[in-house]
Each structure stands twice: as C-alpha cells, then as structure tokens.
Coordinates of C-alpha atoms and ligand atoms in Angstrom, one line a residue:
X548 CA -6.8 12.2 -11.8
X549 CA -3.5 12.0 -9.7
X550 CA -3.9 13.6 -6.1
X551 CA -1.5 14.5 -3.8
X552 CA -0.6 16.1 -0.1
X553 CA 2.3 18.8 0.1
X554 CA 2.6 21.0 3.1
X555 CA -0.7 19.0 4.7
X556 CA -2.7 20.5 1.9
X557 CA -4.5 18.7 -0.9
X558 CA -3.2 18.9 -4.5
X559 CA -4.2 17.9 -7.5
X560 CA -1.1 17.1 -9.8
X561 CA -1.1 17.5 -13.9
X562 CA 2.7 16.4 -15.2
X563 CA 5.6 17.1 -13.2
X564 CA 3.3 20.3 -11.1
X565 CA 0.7 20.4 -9.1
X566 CA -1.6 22.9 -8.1
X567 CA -3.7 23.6 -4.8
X568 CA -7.1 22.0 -4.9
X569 CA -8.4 24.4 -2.7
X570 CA -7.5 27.4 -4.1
X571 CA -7.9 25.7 -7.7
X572 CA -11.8 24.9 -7.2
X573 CA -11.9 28.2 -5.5
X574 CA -12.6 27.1 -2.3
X575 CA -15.4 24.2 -4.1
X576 CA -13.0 21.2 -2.4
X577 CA -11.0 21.2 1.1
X578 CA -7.4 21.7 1.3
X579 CA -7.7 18.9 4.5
X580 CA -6.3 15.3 3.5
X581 CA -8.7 14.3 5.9
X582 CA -11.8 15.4 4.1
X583 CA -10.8 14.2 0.9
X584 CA -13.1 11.9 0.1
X585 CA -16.6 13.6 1.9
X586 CA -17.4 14.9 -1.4
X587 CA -15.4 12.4 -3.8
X588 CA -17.8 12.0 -6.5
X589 CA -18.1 15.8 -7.0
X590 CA -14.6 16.4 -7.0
X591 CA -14.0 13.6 -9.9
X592 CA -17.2 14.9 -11.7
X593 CA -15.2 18.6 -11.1
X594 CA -11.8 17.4 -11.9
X595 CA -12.6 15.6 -15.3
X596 CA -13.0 19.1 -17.0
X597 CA -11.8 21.3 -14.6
X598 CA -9.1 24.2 -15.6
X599 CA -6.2 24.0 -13.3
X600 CA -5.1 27.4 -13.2
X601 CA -3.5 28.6 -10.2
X602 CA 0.2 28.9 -8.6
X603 CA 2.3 26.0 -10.1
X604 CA 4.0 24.1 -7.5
X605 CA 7.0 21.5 -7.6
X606 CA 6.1 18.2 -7.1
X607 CA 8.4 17.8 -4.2
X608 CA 7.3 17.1 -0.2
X609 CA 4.7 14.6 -1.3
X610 CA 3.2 13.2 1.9
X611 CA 0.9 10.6 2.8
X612 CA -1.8 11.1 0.1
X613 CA -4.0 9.2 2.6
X614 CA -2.8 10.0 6.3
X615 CA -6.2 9.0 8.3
X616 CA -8.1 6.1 6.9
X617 CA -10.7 4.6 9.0
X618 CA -9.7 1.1 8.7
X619 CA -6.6 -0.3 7.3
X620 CA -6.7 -4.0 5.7
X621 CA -3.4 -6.3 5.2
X622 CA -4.0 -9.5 2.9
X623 CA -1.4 -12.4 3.9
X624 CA 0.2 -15.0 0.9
X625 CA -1.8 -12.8 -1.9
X626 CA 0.9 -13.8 -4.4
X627 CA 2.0 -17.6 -6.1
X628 CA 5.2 -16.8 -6.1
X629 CA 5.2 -15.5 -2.2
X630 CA 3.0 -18.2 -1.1
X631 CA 5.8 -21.0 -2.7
X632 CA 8.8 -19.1 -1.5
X633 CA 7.2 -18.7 2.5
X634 CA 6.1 -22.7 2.9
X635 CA 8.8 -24.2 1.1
X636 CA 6.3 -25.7 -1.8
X637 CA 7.4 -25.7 -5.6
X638 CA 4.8 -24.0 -7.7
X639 CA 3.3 -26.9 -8.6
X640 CA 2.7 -28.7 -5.1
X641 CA 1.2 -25.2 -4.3
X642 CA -2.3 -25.4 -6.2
X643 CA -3.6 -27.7 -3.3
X644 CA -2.5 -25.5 -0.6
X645 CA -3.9 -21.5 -1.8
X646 CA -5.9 -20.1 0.9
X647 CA -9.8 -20.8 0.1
X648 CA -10.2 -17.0 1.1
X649 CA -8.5 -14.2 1.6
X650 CA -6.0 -14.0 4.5
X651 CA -6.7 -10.4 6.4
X652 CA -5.1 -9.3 9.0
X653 CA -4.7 -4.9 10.2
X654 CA -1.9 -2.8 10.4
X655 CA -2.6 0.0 13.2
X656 CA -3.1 3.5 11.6
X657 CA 0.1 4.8 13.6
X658 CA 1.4 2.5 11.4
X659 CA 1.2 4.9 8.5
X660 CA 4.0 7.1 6.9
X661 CA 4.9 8.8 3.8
X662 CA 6.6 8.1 0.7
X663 CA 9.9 10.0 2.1
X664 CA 9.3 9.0 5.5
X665 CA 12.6 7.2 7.4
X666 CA 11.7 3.8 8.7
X667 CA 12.9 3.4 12.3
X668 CA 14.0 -0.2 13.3
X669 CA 12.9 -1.5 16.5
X670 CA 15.5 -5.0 15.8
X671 CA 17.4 -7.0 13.2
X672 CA 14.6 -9.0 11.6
X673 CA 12.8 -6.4 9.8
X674 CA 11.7 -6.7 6.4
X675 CA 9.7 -5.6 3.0
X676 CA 6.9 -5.8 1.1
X677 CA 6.1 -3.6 -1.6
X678 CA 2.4 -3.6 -2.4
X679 CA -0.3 -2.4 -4.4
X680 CA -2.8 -0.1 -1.9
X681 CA -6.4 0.6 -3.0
X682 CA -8.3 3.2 -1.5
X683 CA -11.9 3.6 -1.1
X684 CA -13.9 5.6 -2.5
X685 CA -17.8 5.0 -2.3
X686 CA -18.7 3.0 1.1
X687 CA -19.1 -1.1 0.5
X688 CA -21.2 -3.3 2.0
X689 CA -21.5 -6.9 0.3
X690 CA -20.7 -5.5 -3.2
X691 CA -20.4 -7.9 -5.8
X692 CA -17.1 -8.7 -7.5
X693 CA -18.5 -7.0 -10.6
X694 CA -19.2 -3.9 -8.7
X695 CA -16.6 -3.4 -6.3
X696 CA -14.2 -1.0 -8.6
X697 CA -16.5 1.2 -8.8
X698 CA -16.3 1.5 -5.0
X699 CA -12.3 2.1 -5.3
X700 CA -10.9 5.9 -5.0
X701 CA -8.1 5.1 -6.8
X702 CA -4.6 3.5 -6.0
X703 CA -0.9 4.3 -4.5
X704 CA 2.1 2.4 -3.7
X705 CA 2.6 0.8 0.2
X706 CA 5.6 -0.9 1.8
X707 CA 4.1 -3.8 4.5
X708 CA 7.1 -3.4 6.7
X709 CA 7.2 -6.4 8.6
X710 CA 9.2 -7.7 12.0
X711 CA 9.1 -11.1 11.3
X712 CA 10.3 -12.1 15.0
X713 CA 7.0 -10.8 16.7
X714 CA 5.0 -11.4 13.6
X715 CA 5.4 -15.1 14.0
X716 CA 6.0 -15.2 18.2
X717 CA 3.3 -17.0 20.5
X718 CA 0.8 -20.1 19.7
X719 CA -1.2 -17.6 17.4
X720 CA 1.2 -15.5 14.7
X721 CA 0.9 -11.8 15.5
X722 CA 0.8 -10.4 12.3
X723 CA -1.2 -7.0 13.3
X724 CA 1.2 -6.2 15.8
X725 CA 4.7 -7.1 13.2
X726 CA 4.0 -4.9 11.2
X727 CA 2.5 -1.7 13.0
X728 CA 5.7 -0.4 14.7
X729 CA 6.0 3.9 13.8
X730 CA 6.4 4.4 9.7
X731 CA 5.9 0.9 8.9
X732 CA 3.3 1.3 6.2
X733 CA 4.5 4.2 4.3
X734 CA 2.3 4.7 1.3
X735 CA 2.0 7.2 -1.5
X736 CA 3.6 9.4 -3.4
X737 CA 0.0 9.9 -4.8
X738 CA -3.4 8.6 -5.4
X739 CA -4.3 7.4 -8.8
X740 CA -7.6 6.8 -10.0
X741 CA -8.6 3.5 -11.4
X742 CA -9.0 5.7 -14.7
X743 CA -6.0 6.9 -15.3
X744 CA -4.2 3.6 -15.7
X745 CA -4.7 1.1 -19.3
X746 CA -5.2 -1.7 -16.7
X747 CA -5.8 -1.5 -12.9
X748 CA -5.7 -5.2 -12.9
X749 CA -2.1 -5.2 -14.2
X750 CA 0.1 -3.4 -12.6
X751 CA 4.0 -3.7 -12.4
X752 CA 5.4 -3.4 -8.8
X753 CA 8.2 -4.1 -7.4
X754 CA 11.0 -2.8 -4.5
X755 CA 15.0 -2.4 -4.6
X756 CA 17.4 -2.2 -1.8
X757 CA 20.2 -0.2 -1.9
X758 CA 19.9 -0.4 -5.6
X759 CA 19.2 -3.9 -5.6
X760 CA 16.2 -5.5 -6.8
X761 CA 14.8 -7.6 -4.6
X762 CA 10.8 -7.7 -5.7
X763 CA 9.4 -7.4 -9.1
X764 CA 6.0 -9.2 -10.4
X765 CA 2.3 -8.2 -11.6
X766 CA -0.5 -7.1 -9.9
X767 CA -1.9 -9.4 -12.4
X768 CA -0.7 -12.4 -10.5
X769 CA -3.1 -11.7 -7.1
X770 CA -4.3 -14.5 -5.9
X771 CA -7.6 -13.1 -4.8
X772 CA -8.1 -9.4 -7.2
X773 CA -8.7 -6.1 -6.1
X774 CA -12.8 -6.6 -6.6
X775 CA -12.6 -10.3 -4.8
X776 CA -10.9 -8.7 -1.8
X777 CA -13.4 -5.7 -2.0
X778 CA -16.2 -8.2 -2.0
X779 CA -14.7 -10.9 0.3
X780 CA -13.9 -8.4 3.0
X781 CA -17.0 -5.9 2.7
X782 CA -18.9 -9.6 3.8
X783 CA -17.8 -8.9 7.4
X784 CA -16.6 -5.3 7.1
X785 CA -18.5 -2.5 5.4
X786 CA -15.9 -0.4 3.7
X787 CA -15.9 3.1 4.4
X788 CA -14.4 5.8 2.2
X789 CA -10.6 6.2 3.0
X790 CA -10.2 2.8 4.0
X791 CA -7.0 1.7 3.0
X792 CA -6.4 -2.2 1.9
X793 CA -2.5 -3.1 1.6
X794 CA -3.0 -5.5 -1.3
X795 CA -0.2 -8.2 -0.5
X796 CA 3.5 -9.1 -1.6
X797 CA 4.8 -11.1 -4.3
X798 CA 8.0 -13.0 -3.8
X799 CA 11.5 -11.8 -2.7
X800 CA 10.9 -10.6 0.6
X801 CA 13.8 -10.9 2.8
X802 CA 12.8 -13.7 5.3
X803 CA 12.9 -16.8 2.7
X804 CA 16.2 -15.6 1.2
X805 CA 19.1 -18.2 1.7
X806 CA 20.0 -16.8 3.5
X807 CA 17.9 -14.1 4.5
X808 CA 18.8 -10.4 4.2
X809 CA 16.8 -8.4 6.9
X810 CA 16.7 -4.2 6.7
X811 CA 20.2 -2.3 8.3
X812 CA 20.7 1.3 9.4
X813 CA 21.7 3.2 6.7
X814 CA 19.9 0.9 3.7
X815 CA 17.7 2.6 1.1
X816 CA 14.2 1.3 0.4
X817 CA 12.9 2.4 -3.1
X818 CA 9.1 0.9 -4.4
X819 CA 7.6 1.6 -7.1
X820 CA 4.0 0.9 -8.9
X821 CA 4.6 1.4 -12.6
X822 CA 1.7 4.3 -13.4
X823 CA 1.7 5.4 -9.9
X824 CA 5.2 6.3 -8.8
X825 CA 7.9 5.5 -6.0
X826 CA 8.4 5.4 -2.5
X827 CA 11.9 6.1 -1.4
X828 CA 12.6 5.5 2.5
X829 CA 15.6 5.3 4.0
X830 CA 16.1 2.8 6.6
X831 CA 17.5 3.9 10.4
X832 CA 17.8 2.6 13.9
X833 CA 14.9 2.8 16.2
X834 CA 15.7 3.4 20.3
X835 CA 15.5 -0.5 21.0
X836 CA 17.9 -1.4 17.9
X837 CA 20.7 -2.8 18.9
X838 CA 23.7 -4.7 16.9
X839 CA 22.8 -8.1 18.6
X840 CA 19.7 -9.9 17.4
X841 CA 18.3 -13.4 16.4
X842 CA 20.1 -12.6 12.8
X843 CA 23.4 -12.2 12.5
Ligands
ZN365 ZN1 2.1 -7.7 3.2

C-alpha cells in the first residue's frame, strides 16, 4: 500500500493516481493525516482487497504523508562509510571505534516539512542528509529485534537538514537544536508499507544537488537495522503509532568534503528512496542569512 496527503486529505495511491481514502472506503477511514494510523490495522486489512473506485486524482501536491508524529527520533553515525568520512578514520581503523549502541538524538516536530517544501537557511553552514524514515505503526514497548517490523507502518524518504555550526557549538554538541530550524526534516512523497518493497532491509537512497550526486549507498549498510533501532530505542521510549525515526546518513554529506560544500540560495535538493520516491526542495535564504559566515 502506498499512502499519501494532497490538499490535507488522505489518499491512497495505485500507479501514477490516487484516489481519496475517505470517500473511497465510504467514509470507513478519515480523510485527517492526523488520524491515520487510530485504525491502521483495519485500513491495511481494508486496503489489501479493497476496490479503489472513486474520482482519479493526479499525483501532484503530495505533502507531508506524516505531518504530526508524536515523537520524532534522529540516529547519529548510522552508516560505515559516514562514520569514516566524519572522524577522519579509514575503514579499517573504524571497526574499533562503531558506537556500541545507537546514537539518538530528536529533531523538533516544527522541524517537519514536505517533499516540495522550500528549505529556508538561517546561515552558510547548512547541510544534507538523505535518509531512510520508518514510521510506526503498532505501539512498541521492549519489542524484540525479531518482532519489531511488524510494529513499522511503512517507510518514506527524509532529508536530516543539519546546521553544523550550532550542531557542534558548546561543551555538549547540540544536535537536536542543528537540525530543527523551520522545514528542516522534510519527508515524504508517501508512505510505503514494508510489504510493498522485495526488501525493506535493502534499500537504495541517495541525494543530488543541483544535479549532482552527492549521496548514494544501501539501507543495507546501517549500522544498527531498522528492527535494532526499533528494539534499542523502545528500551527507554515506548513507540507510539506515528512516531517517526530518521534512520541516519551514509557518506557524502557536505561538512567532510575537501573542501566542504554547504547549501546556497537558489540550490536544488532532490532525495530519493528507490521503491519509495523523491523529495525535491529547493533551497532559499532564511531572515538571518546573510552572505558572510564561518564558510566562505
Ligand atoms: Zn541524520
């Protein structure tokens, strides 16, 4: 099943159309994003044979298939490749150095934006991360490893937008606060169940600017996997339907670059999940950019 928003309304989406799930399930499911998943077992149970007849619309004006998760998870240096490129190791002085657990930090909801959405820059030093986002489904509290997919909605594509000044500033690194500034997290253009793809576990991603690629890897190459997150977080946090985790970003970011290429006015951001589909956000200045910054 692929779900979608247009016009703030639920749709479900078969090809290159989508139809209203309200009107489709005659009035069965909500039209509100925000209720999506109060009833998400029916609606899959619903959807697997369900008709779709009803008004075909375009598949343009996607939004934010999940606007108002509960919680939002980041995961920090999920990726070999990332992990090498941001402490200077080679690959193979790295094996000694992966994180013993999962790295988590938040972004704030406002963080959120669509797959269209223009990404406003507060400064010079701001930068990408294409990522895979899993999206709750069932609520998860200690689940096993073996269990935790079954927990998992389905998936969409995310860019962590990071500013890497503030994200590093102070005795502590503020990673929360980096990368929560308006429309940094957009994520969509729809929700995928875990179904629908040959392998959840093995997922292309990857990101271009302006037509260059800058990121392209495997979901297969996680450090910690979509069910060891689940489990490792839902230890501390139960999950709650809607909950969004940001996955983490394999290498290529901007930062480590020699040298390093940070987001301008005027830049295109396109990410894509291979299965799932593509962000495109276009990059402008925010009220406090200005032309002088720590980059030049
Ligand atoms: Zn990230």
């Amino acid at each position: 099943m692929r779900l979608g928003v247009i016009a703030d309304r639920l749709v479900l989406i078969d090809g290159e159309t989508a139809v209203d799930l309200e009107q489709a399930s005659k009035g069965r499911f909500p039209a509100d994003p925000a209720q999506l998943f109060d009833r998400w077992e029916a609606l899959v149970d619903w959807a697997a044979t369900a008709e779709l007849d009803g008004e075909k619309l375009p598949l343009t004006g996607l939004q934010n298939p999940v606007p108002a998760p509960r919680q939002v998870f980041g995961i920090g240096a999920n990726y070999r490749d990332h992990l090498a490129e941001a402490s200077g190791r080679t690959m193979e002085e790295l094996e000694e150095f992966l994180p013993k657990d999962p790295l988590i930090f938040t972004k704030f909801r406002n963080s959120l934006a669509g797959p269209a959405d223009a990404i406003p820059l507060p400064s010079r030093d701001v930068d990408w991360e294409v990522e895979l986002v899993v999206v709750m489904g069932r609520p998860a509290e200690r689940v096993s490893e073996e269990d935790a997919w079954s927990h998992v909605a389905g998936l969409t594509v995310g860019q962590d937008i990071s500013e890497r000044v503030l994200q590093m500033a102070g005795p502590a690194p503020q990673f929360s606060m980096g990368k929560s500034f308006p429309a940094f997290g957009p994520m969509g253009p729809v929700l995928v169940t875990p179904d629908s793809l040959d392998d959840p576990d093995d997922l292309e991603l990857g990101c271009t600017l302006n037509g260059r690629v800058m990121q392209k890897s495997r979901t297969s190459d996680l450090i910690f996997s979509v069910a060891e997150l689940i489990a490792y977080i839902s230890t501390v946090c139960p999950l709650l339907p809607g909950d969004v985790i940001f996955t983490g970003t394999p290498a290529g970011v901007g930062a480590f670059r020699k040298p390093p290429v940070f987001l301008k006015p005027g830049d295109t951001l396109v990410s894509w999940v291979k299965g799932i589909g593509e962000l495109h956000n276009p990059v402008i200045a925010g009220h406090s950019y200005t032309d002088e910054g720590t980059n030049s």
